[in-house]
Short mmCIF file of C-alpha atoms and ligand atoms in Angstrom, two decimals:
data_model
loop_
_atom_site.label_atom_id
_atom_site.label_comp_id
_atom_site.label_asym_id
_atom_site.label_seq_id
_atom_site.Cartn_x
_atom_site.Cartn_y
_atom_site.Cartn_z
CA MET A 5 12.72 -17.13 -10.08
CA ASP A 6 12.21 -18.97 -6.75
CA LEU A 7 11.55 -16.37 -4.06
CA GLY A 8 12.32 -18.95 -1.31
CA LEU A 9 9.10 -18.03 0.54
CA ALA A 10 7.55 -21.57 0.63
CA GLY A 11 7.19 -22.64 4.26
CA ARG A 12 7.71 -19.12 5.58
CA VAL A 13 5.18 -17.44 7.84
CA ALA A 14 4.13 -13.89 7.16
CA LEU A 15 2.13 -11.37 9.14
CA VAL A 16 0.43 -8.60 7.12
CA THR A 17 -1.51 -5.89 8.93
CA ALA A 18 -4.43 -3.88 7.48
CA ALA A 19 -4.76 -6.57 4.82
CA SER A 20 -8.42 -7.16 4.07
CA ARG A 21 -8.45 -4.69 1.14
CA GLY A 22 -6.12 -2.68 -1.09
CA LEU A 23 -2.37 -2.86 -0.93
CA GLY A 24 -2.21 -4.90 2.25
CA ARG A 25 -4.48 -7.59 0.83
CA ALA A 26 -2.52 -7.63 -2.42
CA SER A 27 0.71 -8.08 -0.42
CA ALA A 28 -0.80 -10.98 1.55
CA GLU A 29 -2.11 -12.59 -1.67
CA ALA A 30 1.27 -12.34 -3.35
CA LEU A 31 3.11 -13.83 -0.33
CA ALA A 32 0.57 -16.65 -0.11
CA ALA A 33 0.96 -17.31 -3.82
CA GLU A 34 4.68 -17.84 -3.16
CA GLY A 35 3.90 -20.47 -0.55
CA ALA A 36 4.06 -18.43 2.67
CA ALA A 37 1.36 -18.99 5.25
CA VAL A 38 -0.15 -15.60 6.05
CA VAL A 39 -1.82 -14.09 9.10
CA ILE A 40 -3.76 -10.97 8.22
CA CYS A 41 -5.64 -8.42 10.26
CA ALA A 42 -8.12 -5.57 9.74
CA ARG A 43 -11.11 -4.24 11.79
CA GLY A 44 -13.97 -5.39 9.61
CA ARG A 45 -14.76 -9.15 9.66
CA GLU A 46 -16.51 -9.46 6.34
CA ALA A 47 -13.70 -8.28 4.18
CA LEU A 48 -11.18 -10.30 6.23
CA ASP A 49 -13.21 -13.47 5.63
CA ASP A 50 -13.47 -12.69 1.95
CA THR A 51 -9.67 -12.30 1.74
CA VAL A 52 -9.04 -15.57 3.59
CA ARG A 53 -11.52 -17.30 1.23
CA ALA A 54 -9.77 -15.90 -1.86
CA ILE A 55 -6.28 -16.93 -0.67
CA THR A 56 -7.50 -20.41 0.29
CA GLU A 57 -9.29 -20.91 -2.97
CA ALA A 58 -6.14 -19.99 -4.81
CA GLY A 59 -4.33 -22.78 -2.90
CA GLY A 60 -2.73 -20.70 -0.15
CA THR A 61 -2.91 -20.70 3.62
CA ALA A 62 -4.37 -17.71 5.52
CA VAL A 63 -5.66 -16.99 8.98
CA ALA A 64 -7.45 -13.73 9.90
CA VAL A 65 -7.50 -11.80 13.17
CA ALA A 66 -10.04 -9.02 13.53
CA ALA A 67 -8.10 -6.20 15.23
CA ASP A 68 -7.39 -2.51 15.10
CA VAL A 69 -3.73 -2.12 14.60
CA THR A 70 -3.67 1.29 16.31
CA ASP A 71 -4.48 -0.39 19.63
CA PRO A 72 -1.04 -0.58 21.39
CA ALA A 73 -1.79 -4.12 22.58
CA VAL A 74 -2.62 -5.45 19.09
CA PRO A 75 0.85 -5.92 17.51
CA GLU A 76 1.96 -8.21 20.32
CA ARG A 77 -1.39 -10.12 20.04
CA LEU A 78 -0.92 -10.55 16.29
CA VAL A 79 2.61 -11.86 16.64
CA ARG A 80 1.41 -14.33 19.30
CA ALA A 81 -1.38 -15.45 16.98
CA ALA A 82 1.06 -16.09 14.10
CA VAL A 83 3.60 -17.96 16.23
CA GLY A 84 0.82 -19.88 18.07
CA ARG A 85 -0.78 -21.03 14.85
CA PHE A 86 2.30 -21.75 12.69
CA GLY A 87 5.12 -22.09 15.18
CA ARG A 88 7.33 -19.36 13.71
CA LEU A 89 7.37 -15.90 12.16
CA ASP A 90 9.64 -14.87 9.24
CA VAL A 91 8.03 -11.94 7.39
CA VAL A 92 6.27 -8.79 8.59
CA VAL A 93 4.45 -6.39 6.31
CA ALA A 94 3.36 -3.39 8.41
CA ASN A 95 0.46 -1.49 6.86
CA ALA A 96 -2.28 0.76 8.31
CA GLY A 97 -5.02 2.98 6.97
CA GLY A 98 -3.86 6.34 5.71
CA PRO A 99 -4.50 9.62 7.57
CA PRO A 100 -7.09 12.19 6.24
CA PRO A 101 -5.98 15.03 4.03
CA GLY A 102 -5.00 18.34 5.70
CA ARG A 103 -2.90 21.40 4.83
CA ALA A 104 0.14 21.99 7.03
CA LEU A 105 -1.25 24.88 8.99
CA GLU A 106 -4.75 23.46 9.35
CA VAL A 107 -3.99 20.22 11.22
CA ASP A 108 -4.34 20.39 15.03
CA ASP A 109 -2.32 18.52 17.69
CA ASP A 110 -4.82 15.66 17.97
CA ALA A 111 -4.72 15.04 14.18
CA VAL A 112 -0.91 14.96 14.21
CA ARG A 113 -0.88 12.58 17.19
CA ALA A 114 -3.38 10.28 15.50
CA ALA A 115 -1.32 10.14 12.31
CA LEU A 116 1.85 9.37 14.26
CA GLU A 117 -0.02 6.67 16.10
CA ALA A 118 -1.42 5.08 12.95
CA ASN A 119 1.43 5.55 10.48
CA LEU A 120 4.52 5.45 12.64
CA LEU A 121 3.95 3.84 16.01
CA THR A 122 1.97 0.85 14.64
CA SER A 123 5.02 -0.22 12.59
CA VAL A 124 7.42 0.41 15.46
CA ARG A 125 5.34 -1.70 17.86
CA LEU A 126 4.82 -4.45 15.33
CA VAL A 127 8.53 -4.76 14.49
CA ARG A 128 9.41 -4.68 18.20
CA ALA A 129 7.03 -7.51 18.93
CA ALA A 130 8.13 -9.57 15.93
CA VAL A 131 11.97 -9.24 16.03
CA PRO A 132 12.63 -11.80 18.81
CA HIS A 133 10.87 -14.43 16.63
CA LEU A 134 12.74 -13.41 13.42
CA ARG A 135 16.06 -13.50 15.34
CA ALA A 136 15.13 -16.98 16.64
CA GLY A 137 14.92 -18.17 13.07
CA GLY A 138 18.11 -16.25 12.05
CA TRP A 139 16.23 -14.75 9.11
CA GLY A 140 13.61 -12.08 8.64
CA ARG A 141 12.02 -9.65 6.22
CA ILE A 142 10.28 -6.51 7.28
CA CYS A 143 8.43 -4.18 4.86
CA CYS A 144 6.50 -1.09 5.86
CA ILE A 145 3.95 0.12 3.39
CA THR A 146 4.14 3.93 3.41
CA SER A 147 3.69 6.42 0.52
CA ARG A 148 5.68 8.15 -2.17
CA SER A 149 5.33 11.12 0.23
CA VAL A 150 8.37 9.72 2.00
CA ARG A 151 10.45 10.79 -0.98
CA GLN A 152 8.47 13.81 -2.13
CA PRO A 153 5.86 15.38 0.22
CA ILE A 154 2.38 15.63 -1.35
CA PRO A 155 0.63 18.98 -1.09
CA GLY A 156 -2.54 18.74 1.07
CA LEU A 157 -1.45 15.55 2.77
CA SER A 158 0.64 17.06 5.63
CA LEU A 159 -0.35 14.28 8.13
CA SER A 160 0.89 11.57 5.79
CA ASN A 161 3.97 13.51 4.88
CA THR A 162 4.90 13.99 8.54
CA ALA A 163 4.25 10.54 9.93
CA ARG A 164 5.84 8.64 7.05
CA ALA A 165 8.98 10.71 7.04
CA GLY A 166 9.36 9.85 10.78
CA LEU A 167 8.84 6.16 10.02
CA TRP A 168 11.52 6.35 7.33
CA GLY A 169 14.07 7.70 9.79
CA TRP A 170 13.18 4.99 12.28
CA ALA A 171 13.21 2.16 9.68
CA LYS A 172 16.60 3.21 8.31
CA THR A 173 18.01 3.03 11.79
CA ALA A 174 16.39 -0.34 12.44
CA ALA A 175 17.72 -1.69 9.15
CA ALA A 176 21.28 -1.01 10.29
CA ASP A 177 20.65 -2.46 13.73
CA LEU A 178 19.12 -5.69 12.37
CA PHE A 179 21.16 -6.55 9.31
CA ALA A 180 23.69 -8.62 11.23
CA ASP A 181 20.82 -10.79 12.43
CA GLY A 182 19.82 -11.69 8.88
CA ILE A 183 16.81 -9.34 9.01
CA THR A 184 16.11 -6.76 6.35
CA VAL A 185 13.94 -3.63 6.86
CA ASN A 186 12.58 -1.70 3.90
CA LEU A 187 9.87 0.77 3.05
CA VAL A 188 7.62 0.30 0.03
CA CYS A 189 6.39 3.65 -1.12
CA PRO A 190 3.26 3.52 -3.31
CA GLY A 191 2.24 6.15 -5.82
CA LEU A 192 -1.42 6.03 -6.83
CA HIS A 193 -2.98 2.57 -6.90
CA ALA A 194 -6.56 1.59 -7.65
CA THR A 195 -7.82 0.95 -4.12
CA ASP A 196 -10.76 2.04 -1.99
CA ARG A 197 -8.51 4.59 -0.27
CA VAL A 198 -7.71 6.35 -3.51
CA GLU A 199 -11.36 6.40 -4.54
CA ALA A 200 -12.17 8.04 -1.20
CA LEU A 201 -9.65 10.90 -1.63
CA SER A 202 -10.77 13.91 -3.66
CA THR A 203 -9.40 14.41 -7.16
CA ASP A 204 -7.88 17.68 -5.81
CA THR A 205 -5.35 15.66 -3.78
CA VAL A 206 -4.72 12.78 -6.09
CA SER A 207 -4.04 12.64 -9.81
CA GLY A 208 -1.77 10.71 -12.14
CA PRO A 209 -1.20 7.16 -13.43
CA LEU A 210 -2.86 4.35 -11.45
CA GLY A 211 -0.93 1.23 -10.47
CA ASP A 212 -2.32 -2.27 -10.10
CA PRO A 213 -2.45 -3.37 -6.43
CA ALA A 214 -1.60 -6.99 -7.49
CA ASP A 215 1.67 -5.73 -9.05
CA PHE A 216 2.43 -3.82 -5.86
CA GLY A 217 1.91 -6.95 -3.86
CA ARG A 218 4.42 -8.79 -6.03
CA VAL A 219 7.00 -6.09 -5.39
CA VAL A 220 6.47 -6.56 -1.63
CA ALA A 221 6.82 -10.34 -2.05
CA PHE A 222 10.16 -9.79 -3.90
CA LEU A 223 11.50 -7.52 -1.08
CA CYS A 224 10.48 -10.26 1.38
CA SER A 225 12.23 -12.98 -0.62
CA GLU A 226 15.40 -14.93 -0.15
CA PRO A 227 17.22 -13.23 -3.14
CA ALA A 228 16.46 -9.78 -1.65
CA GLY A 229 18.58 -10.52 1.46
CA PHE A 230 21.13 -7.76 0.64
CA VAL A 231 18.45 -5.16 0.04
CA SER A 232 17.91 -3.35 3.31
CA GLY A 233 17.39 0.26 4.42
CA VAL A 234 15.74 1.16 1.14
CA ALA A 235 12.59 3.22 0.50
CA LEU A 236 11.44 1.58 -2.73
CA GLY A 237 9.17 3.72 -4.87
CA VAL A 238 6.37 1.92 -6.67
CA ASP A 239 4.97 5.11 -8.19
CA GLY A 240 4.99 5.10 -11.97
CA ALA A 241 7.83 7.69 -12.17
CA THR A 242 5.71 10.33 -10.43
CA VAL A 243 8.47 11.13 -7.88
CA THR A 244 10.72 13.54 -9.74
CA GLY A 245 13.56 14.12 -7.21
CA LEU A 246 16.91 12.29 -7.71
CA LEU A 247 17.10 10.69 -4.27
P1 NAP B 29 -7.57 0.72 1.54
O1 NAP B 29 -7.91 0.19 0.22
O2 NAP B 29 -8.48 1.73 2.18
O3 NAP B 29 -7.40 -0.51 2.54
C1 NAP B 29 -7.06 -0.30 3.87
C2 NAP B 29 -7.00 -1.64 4.60
O4 NAP B 29 -6.50 -1.37 5.90
C3 NAP B 29 -8.35 -2.33 4.81
O5 NAP B 29 -8.15 -3.70 4.82
C4 NAP B 29 -8.80 -1.77 6.16
O6 NAP B 29 -9.74 -2.65 6.72
C5 NAP B 29 -7.44 -1.81 6.89
N1 NAP B 29 -7.37 -0.86 8.04
C6 NAP B 29 -7.57 0.47 8.00
N2 NAP B 29 -7.33 0.94 9.21
C7 NAP B 29 -7.02 -0.14 10.05
C8 NAP B 29 -6.76 -0.25 11.41
N3 NAP B 29 -6.77 0.81 12.26
N4 NAP B 29 -6.45 -1.54 11.90
C9 NAP B 29 -6.45 -2.55 11.11
N5 NAP B 29 -6.69 -2.48 9.76
C10 NAP B 29 -7.03 -1.28 9.27
O7 NAP B 29 -6.12 1.42 1.59
P2 NAP B 29 -4.92 1.25 0.54
O8 NAP B 29 -5.09 2.15 -0.63
O9 NAP B 29 -4.56 -0.15 0.36
O10 NAP B 29 -3.69 1.99 1.37
C11 NAP B 29 -2.90 1.24 2.33
C12 NAP B 29 -1.84 2.22 2.86
O11 NAP B 29 -1.09 2.70 1.74
C13 NAP B 29 -2.48 3.45 3.50
O12 NAP B 29 -1.67 3.87 4.62
C14 NAP B 29 -2.43 4.49 2.41
O13 NAP B 29 -2.40 5.79 2.89
C15 NAP B 29 -1.12 4.12 1.72
N6 NAP B 29 -1.07 4.59 0.37
C16 NAP B 29 -1.94 4.12 -0.58
C17 NAP B 29 -1.81 4.64 -1.87
C18 NAP B 29 -2.76 4.17 -2.93
O14 NAP B 29 -2.64 4.68 -4.07
N7 NAP B 29 -3.62 3.16 -2.71
C19 NAP B 29 -0.88 5.56 -2.23
C20 NAP B 29 0.03 6.01 -1.21
C21 NAP B 29 -0.08 5.52 0.05
P3 NAP B 29 -10.74 -2.14 7.88
O15 NAP B 29 -11.21 -0.79 7.50
O16 NAP B 29 -11.81 -3.18 7.93
O17 NAP B 29 -9.93 -2.10 9.16
#
Protein backbone atom coordinates (compact mmCIF):
# COMPACT_ATOMS: atom_id res chain seq x y z
CA MET A 1 0.00 0.00 0.00
CA ASP A 2 1.30 3.47 -0.89
CA LEU A 3 0.95 5.67 2.19
CA GLY A 4 1.38 8.81 0.10
CA LEU A 5 4.03 10.21 2.43
CA ALA A 6 6.83 10.67 -0.12
CA GLY A 7 7.74 14.35 -0.30
CA ARG A 8 5.88 15.20 2.90
CA VAL A 9 7.62 16.93 5.81
CA ALA A 10 7.12 15.60 9.34
CA LEU A 11 8.03 17.00 12.74
CA VAL A 12 8.40 14.41 15.51
CA THR A 13 9.19 15.57 19.04
CA ALA A 14 10.98 13.56 21.73
CA ALA A 15 12.28 11.32 18.99
CA SER A 16 15.86 10.28 19.72
CA ARG A 17 14.80 7.04 21.42
CA GLY A 18 11.82 4.78 21.93
CA LEU A 19 8.42 5.34 20.37
CA GLY A 20 9.20 8.83 19.02
CA ARG A 21 12.31 7.57 17.25
CA ALA A 22 10.42 4.57 15.85
CA SER A 23 7.73 6.92 14.52
CA ALA A 24 10.33 9.16 12.87
CA GLU A 25 12.06 6.13 11.33
CA ALA A 26 8.78 4.76 9.96
CA LEU A 27 7.80 8.13 8.45
CA ALA A 28 11.26 8.52 6.90
CA ALA A 29 11.06 4.98 5.49
CA GLU A 30 7.88 6.08 3.70
CA GLY A 31 9.70 8.98 2.09
CA ALA A 32 8.86 11.87 4.44
CA ALA A 33 11.64 14.24 5.44
CA VAL A 34 11.68 14.32 9.24
CA VAL A 35 12.69 16.94 11.77
CA ILE A 36 13.24 15.43 15.21
CA CYS A 37 13.98 16.87 18.62
CA ALA A 38 15.16 15.67 22.02
CA ARG A 39 17.36 17.15 24.73
CA GLY A 40 20.43 14.92 24.43
CA ARG A 41 22.63 15.49 21.37
CA GLU A 42 24.28 12.08 21.19
CA ALA A 43 21.11 10.01 20.74
CA LEU A 44 19.72 12.61 18.32
CA ASP A 45 22.82 12.33 16.13
CA ASP A 46 22.61 8.55 16.30
CA THR A 47 18.98 8.67 15.12
CA VAL A 48 19.75 11.02 12.24
CA ARG A 49 22.62 8.74 11.22
CA ALA A 50 20.38 5.64 11.28
CA ILE A 51 17.66 7.33 9.20
CA THR A 52 20.17 8.70 6.70
CA GLU A 53 21.95 5.34 6.34
CA ALA A 54 18.55 3.75 5.64
CA GLY A 55 18.10 6.20 2.74
CA GLY A 56 15.90 8.75 4.51
CA THR A 57 16.19 12.46 5.24
CA ALA A 58 16.36 13.73 8.82
CA VAL A 59 17.39 16.87 10.66
CA ALA A 60 17.78 17.12 14.44
CA VAL A 61 17.18 20.06 16.75
CA ALA A 62 18.40 19.75 20.35
CA ALA A 63 15.53 21.16 22.43
CA ASP A 64 13.44 20.58 25.53
CA VAL A 65 9.87 20.36 24.32
CA THR A 66 8.52 21.54 27.71
CA ASP A 67 10.05 24.97 27.09
CA PRO A 68 7.06 27.06 25.89
CA ALA A 69 9.18 28.72 23.18
CA VAL A 70 10.34 25.43 21.66
CA PRO A 71 7.29 24.27 19.64
CA GLU A 72 7.30 27.50 17.61
CA ARG A 73 11.07 27.15 17.13
CA LEU A 74 10.74 23.56 15.90
CA VAL A 75 8.03 24.48 13.41
CA ARG A 76 10.19 27.34 12.11
CA ALA A 77 13.13 24.94 11.78
CA ALA A 78 11.06 22.46 9.73
CA VAL A 79 9.56 25.09 7.45
CA GLY A 80 12.90 26.91 7.13
CA ARG A 81 14.73 23.75 6.12
CA PHE A 82 12.12 22.03 3.93
CA GLY A 83 9.74 24.84 2.94
CA ARG A 84 6.58 23.18 4.28
CA LEU A 85 5.12 21.12 7.11
CA ASP A 86 2.55 18.34 6.70
CA VAL A 87 2.78 15.94 9.63
CA VAL A 88 3.18 16.50 13.36
CA VAL A 89 3.82 13.70 15.84
CA ALA A 90 3.69 15.19 19.33
CA ASN A 91 5.56 13.13 21.90
CA ALA A 92 7.19 13.90 25.24
CA GLY A 93 8.79 11.99 28.08
CA GLY A 94 6.34 10.34 30.46
CA PRO A 95 5.72 11.60 34.01
CA PRO A 96 7.00 9.70 37.07
CA PRO A 97 4.78 7.19 38.88
CA GLY A 98 2.61 8.43 41.75
CA ARG A 99 -0.54 7.30 43.53
CA ALA A 100 -3.50 9.68 43.26
CA LEU A 101 -3.31 11.05 46.81
CA GLU A 102 0.48 11.25 46.93
CA VAL A 103 1.13 13.69 44.07
CA ASP A 104 1.48 17.37 44.98
CA ASP A 105 0.47 20.45 42.98
CA ASP A 106 3.91 20.89 41.44
CA ALA A 107 3.94 17.30 40.16
CA VAL A 108 0.47 17.69 38.62
CA ARG A 109 1.49 20.98 36.99
CA ALA A 110 4.67 19.43 35.58
CA ALA A 111 2.71 16.52 34.11
CA LEU A 112 0.16 18.86 32.52
CA GLU A 113 3.02 20.92 31.13
CA ALA A 114 4.86 17.92 29.65
CA ASN A 115 2.01 15.69 28.55
CA LEU A 116 -0.76 18.12 27.62
CA LEU A 117 0.54 21.64 26.97
CA THR A 118 3.50 20.52 24.84
CA SER A 119 1.07 18.99 22.33
CA VAL A 120 -1.33 21.93 22.44
CA ARG A 121 1.50 24.39 21.77
CA LEU A 122 3.00 22.28 19.01
CA VAL A 123 -0.30 21.89 17.18
CA ARG A 124 -1.06 25.60 17.56
CA ALA A 125 2.29 26.51 16.03
CA ALA A 126 1.99 23.94 13.22
CA VAL A 127 -1.61 24.40 12.07
CA PRO A 128 -1.10 27.58 10.00
CA HIS A 129 1.45 25.67 7.90
CA LEU A 130 -0.76 22.58 7.54
CA ARG A 131 -3.65 24.81 6.51
CA ALA A 132 -1.41 26.50 3.94
CA GLY A 133 -0.89 23.10 2.32
CA GLY A 134 -4.58 22.17 2.61
CA TRP A 135 -3.55 18.85 4.19
CA GLY A 136 -2.27 17.74 7.57
CA ARG A 137 -1.83 14.83 9.92
CA ILE A 138 -1.43 15.23 13.67
CA CYS A 139 -0.76 12.32 16.02
CA CYS A 140 -0.17 12.66 19.74
CA ILE A 141 1.63 9.77 21.42
CA THR A 142 -0.05 9.22 24.77
CA SER A 143 -0.75 5.96 26.63
CA ARG A 144 -3.35 3.26 27.02
CA SER A 145 -4.13 5.14 30.26
CA VAL A 146 -6.33 7.41 28.11
CA ARG A 147 -8.74 4.53 27.77
CA GLN A 148 -8.14 2.77 31.08
CA PRO A 149 -6.32 4.58 33.92
CA ILE A 150 -3.30 2.64 35.19
CA PRO A 151 -3.00 2.19 38.98
CA GLY A 152 0.04 4.04 40.35
CA LEU A 153 0.39 6.33 37.31
CA SER A 154 -2.01 9.09 38.40
CA LEU A 155 0.01 11.87 36.72
CA SER A 156 -0.05 10.12 33.35
CA ASN A 157 -3.73 9.22 33.77
CA THR A 158 -4.63 12.86 34.50
CA ALA A 159 -2.61 14.71 31.86
CA ARG A 160 -3.39 12.31 29.03
CA ALA A 161 -7.13 12.29 29.67
CA GLY A 162 -7.00 16.09 29.43
CA LEU A 163 -5.11 15.88 26.15
CA TRP A 164 -7.70 13.45 24.79
CA GLY A 165 -10.49 15.96 25.48
CA TRP A 166 -8.51 18.72 23.80
CA ALA A 167 -7.50 16.61 20.79
CA LYS A 168 -11.05 15.38 20.19
CA THR A 169 -12.19 19.01 20.07
CA ALA A 170 -9.33 20.00 17.76
CA ALA A 171 -10.15 17.09 15.43
CA ALA A 172 -13.66 18.45 14.89
CA ASP A 173 -12.36 22.00 14.45
CA LEU A 174 -9.71 21.02 11.86
CA PHE A 175 -11.33 18.31 9.75
CA ALA A 176 -12.78 20.76 7.21
CA ASP A 177 -9.22 22.00 6.59
CA GLY A 178 -8.07 18.53 5.53
CA ILE A 179 -6.27 18.01 8.85
CA THR A 180 -6.74 14.93 11.02
CA VAL A 181 -5.98 14.74 14.73
CA ASN A 182 -5.57 11.40 16.49
CA LEU A 183 -4.10 9.95 19.63
CA VAL A 184 -1.97 6.83 19.54
CA CYS A 185 -2.18 5.01 22.86
CA PRO A 186 0.65 2.57 23.51
CA GLY A 187 0.52 -0.33 25.88
CA LEU A 188 3.86 -1.69 26.99
CA HIS A 189 6.65 -1.43 24.44
CA ALA A 190 10.28 -2.39 24.83
CA THR A 191 11.80 1.08 25.34
CA ASP A 192 14.14 2.73 27.88
CA ARG A 193 11.11 4.29 29.60
CA VAL A 194 9.58 0.90 30.34
CA GLU A 195 12.87 -0.50 31.60
CA ALA A 196 13.08 2.48 33.99
CA LEU A 197 9.62 1.88 35.54
CA SER A 198 9.39 -0.68 38.31
CA THR A 199 7.83 -4.07 37.64
CA ASP A 200 5.16 -3.09 40.22
CA THR A 201 3.71 -0.52 37.82
CA VAL A 202 4.23 -2.32 34.50
CA SER A 203 3.54 -5.90 33.47
CA GLY A 204 2.10 -7.64 30.42
CA PRO A 205 3.01 -8.34 26.79
CA LEU A 206 5.71 -6.13 25.24
CA GLY A 207 5.19 -4.52 21.83
CA ASP A 208 7.90 -3.77 19.28
CA PRO A 209 8.51 0.01 18.96
CA ALA A 210 9.15 -0.42 15.20
CA ASP A 211 5.62 -1.79 14.74
CA PHE A 212 4.24 1.09 16.81
CA GLY A 213 6.06 3.51 14.49
CA ARG A 214 4.41 1.91 11.46
CA VAL A 215 0.98 2.39 13.03
CA VAL A 216 1.80 6.08 13.49
CA ALA A 217 2.94 6.28 9.85
CA PHE A 218 -0.36 4.76 8.73
CA LEU A 219 -2.39 7.28 10.77
CA CYS A 220 -0.32 10.02 9.12
CA SER A 221 -0.90 8.61 5.64
CA GLU A 222 -3.02 9.67 2.70
CA PRO A 223 -5.46 6.73 3.01
CA ALA A 224 -6.10 7.54 6.70
CA GLY A 225 -7.63 10.90 5.76
CA PHE A 226 -11.08 9.95 7.09
CA VAL A 227 -9.70 8.69 10.42
CA SER A 228 -9.83 11.61 12.86
CA GLY A 229 -10.74 12.11 16.49
CA VAL A 230 -9.66 8.58 17.34
CA ALA A 231 -7.64 7.33 20.33
CA LEU A 232 -6.08 4.25 18.75
CA GLY A 233 -4.88 1.60 21.16
CA VAL A 234 -1.64 -0.19 20.30
CA ASP A 235 -1.71 -2.25 23.46
CA GLY A 236 -1.84 -5.99 22.78
CA ALA A 237 -5.47 -6.28 23.97
CA THR A 238 -4.55 -5.17 27.50
CA VAL A 239 -7.28 -2.52 27.63
CA THR A 240 -10.35 -4.48 28.63
CA GLY A 241 -13.10 -1.83 28.44
CA LEU A 242 -15.47 -1.66 25.47
CA LEU A 243 -14.92 2.00 24.53
P1 LIG B 1 11.85 6.74 26.08
O1 LIG B 1 12.32 5.46 25.49
O2 LIG B 1 12.31 7.12 27.45
O3 LIG B 1 12.23 7.92 25.06
C1 LIG B 1 11.87 9.22 25.36
C2 LIG B 1 12.36 10.15 24.27
O4 LIG B 1 11.85 11.44 24.54
C3 LIG B 1 13.87 10.30 24.21
O5 LIG B 1 14.26 10.54 22.89
C4 LIG B 1 14.11 11.53 25.07
O6 LIG B 1 15.35 12.12 24.76
C5 LIG B 1 12.92 12.37 24.67
N1 LIG B 1 12.50 13.36 25.66
C6 LIG B 1 12.15 13.13 26.95
N2 LIG B 1 11.82 14.29 27.53
C7 LIG B 1 11.96 15.27 26.60
C8 LIG B 1 11.80 16.68 26.61
N3 LIG B 1 11.41 17.31 27.72
N4 LIG B 1 12.04 17.38 25.48
C9 LIG B 1 12.44 16.74 24.36
N5 LIG B 1 12.62 15.41 24.29
C10 LIG B 1 12.40 14.68 25.41
O7 LIG B 1 10.25 6.81 26.16
P2 LIG B 1 9.15 5.94 25.35
O8 LIG B 1 8.96 4.63 26.01
O9 LIG B 1 9.44 6.00 23.91
O10 LIG B 1 7.84 6.79 25.69
C11 LIG B 1 7.39 7.86 24.88
C12 LIG B 1 6.07 8.35 25.45
O11 LIG B 1 5.13 7.27 25.39
C13 LIG B 1 6.16 8.76 26.92
O12 LIG B 1 5.28 9.84 27.16
C14 LIG B 1 5.68 7.52 27.64
O13 LIG B 1 5.15 7.80 28.92
C15 LIG B 1 4.60 7.03 26.68
N6 LIG B 1 4.31 5.62 26.85
C16 LIG B 1 5.25 4.70 26.60
C17 LIG B 1 4.93 3.35 26.78
C18 LIG B 1 5.93 2.28 26.51
O14 LIG B 1 5.61 1.12 26.74
N7 LIG B 1 7.11 2.58 26.03
C19 LIG B 1 3.66 2.99 27.21
C20 LIG B 1 2.72 3.96 27.44
C21 LIG B 1 3.06 5.28 27.26
P3 LIG B 1 16.12 13.09 25.83
O15 LIG B 1 15.99 12.42 27.16
O16 LIG B 1 17.51 13.19 25.31
O17 LIG B 1 15.41 14.40 25.78
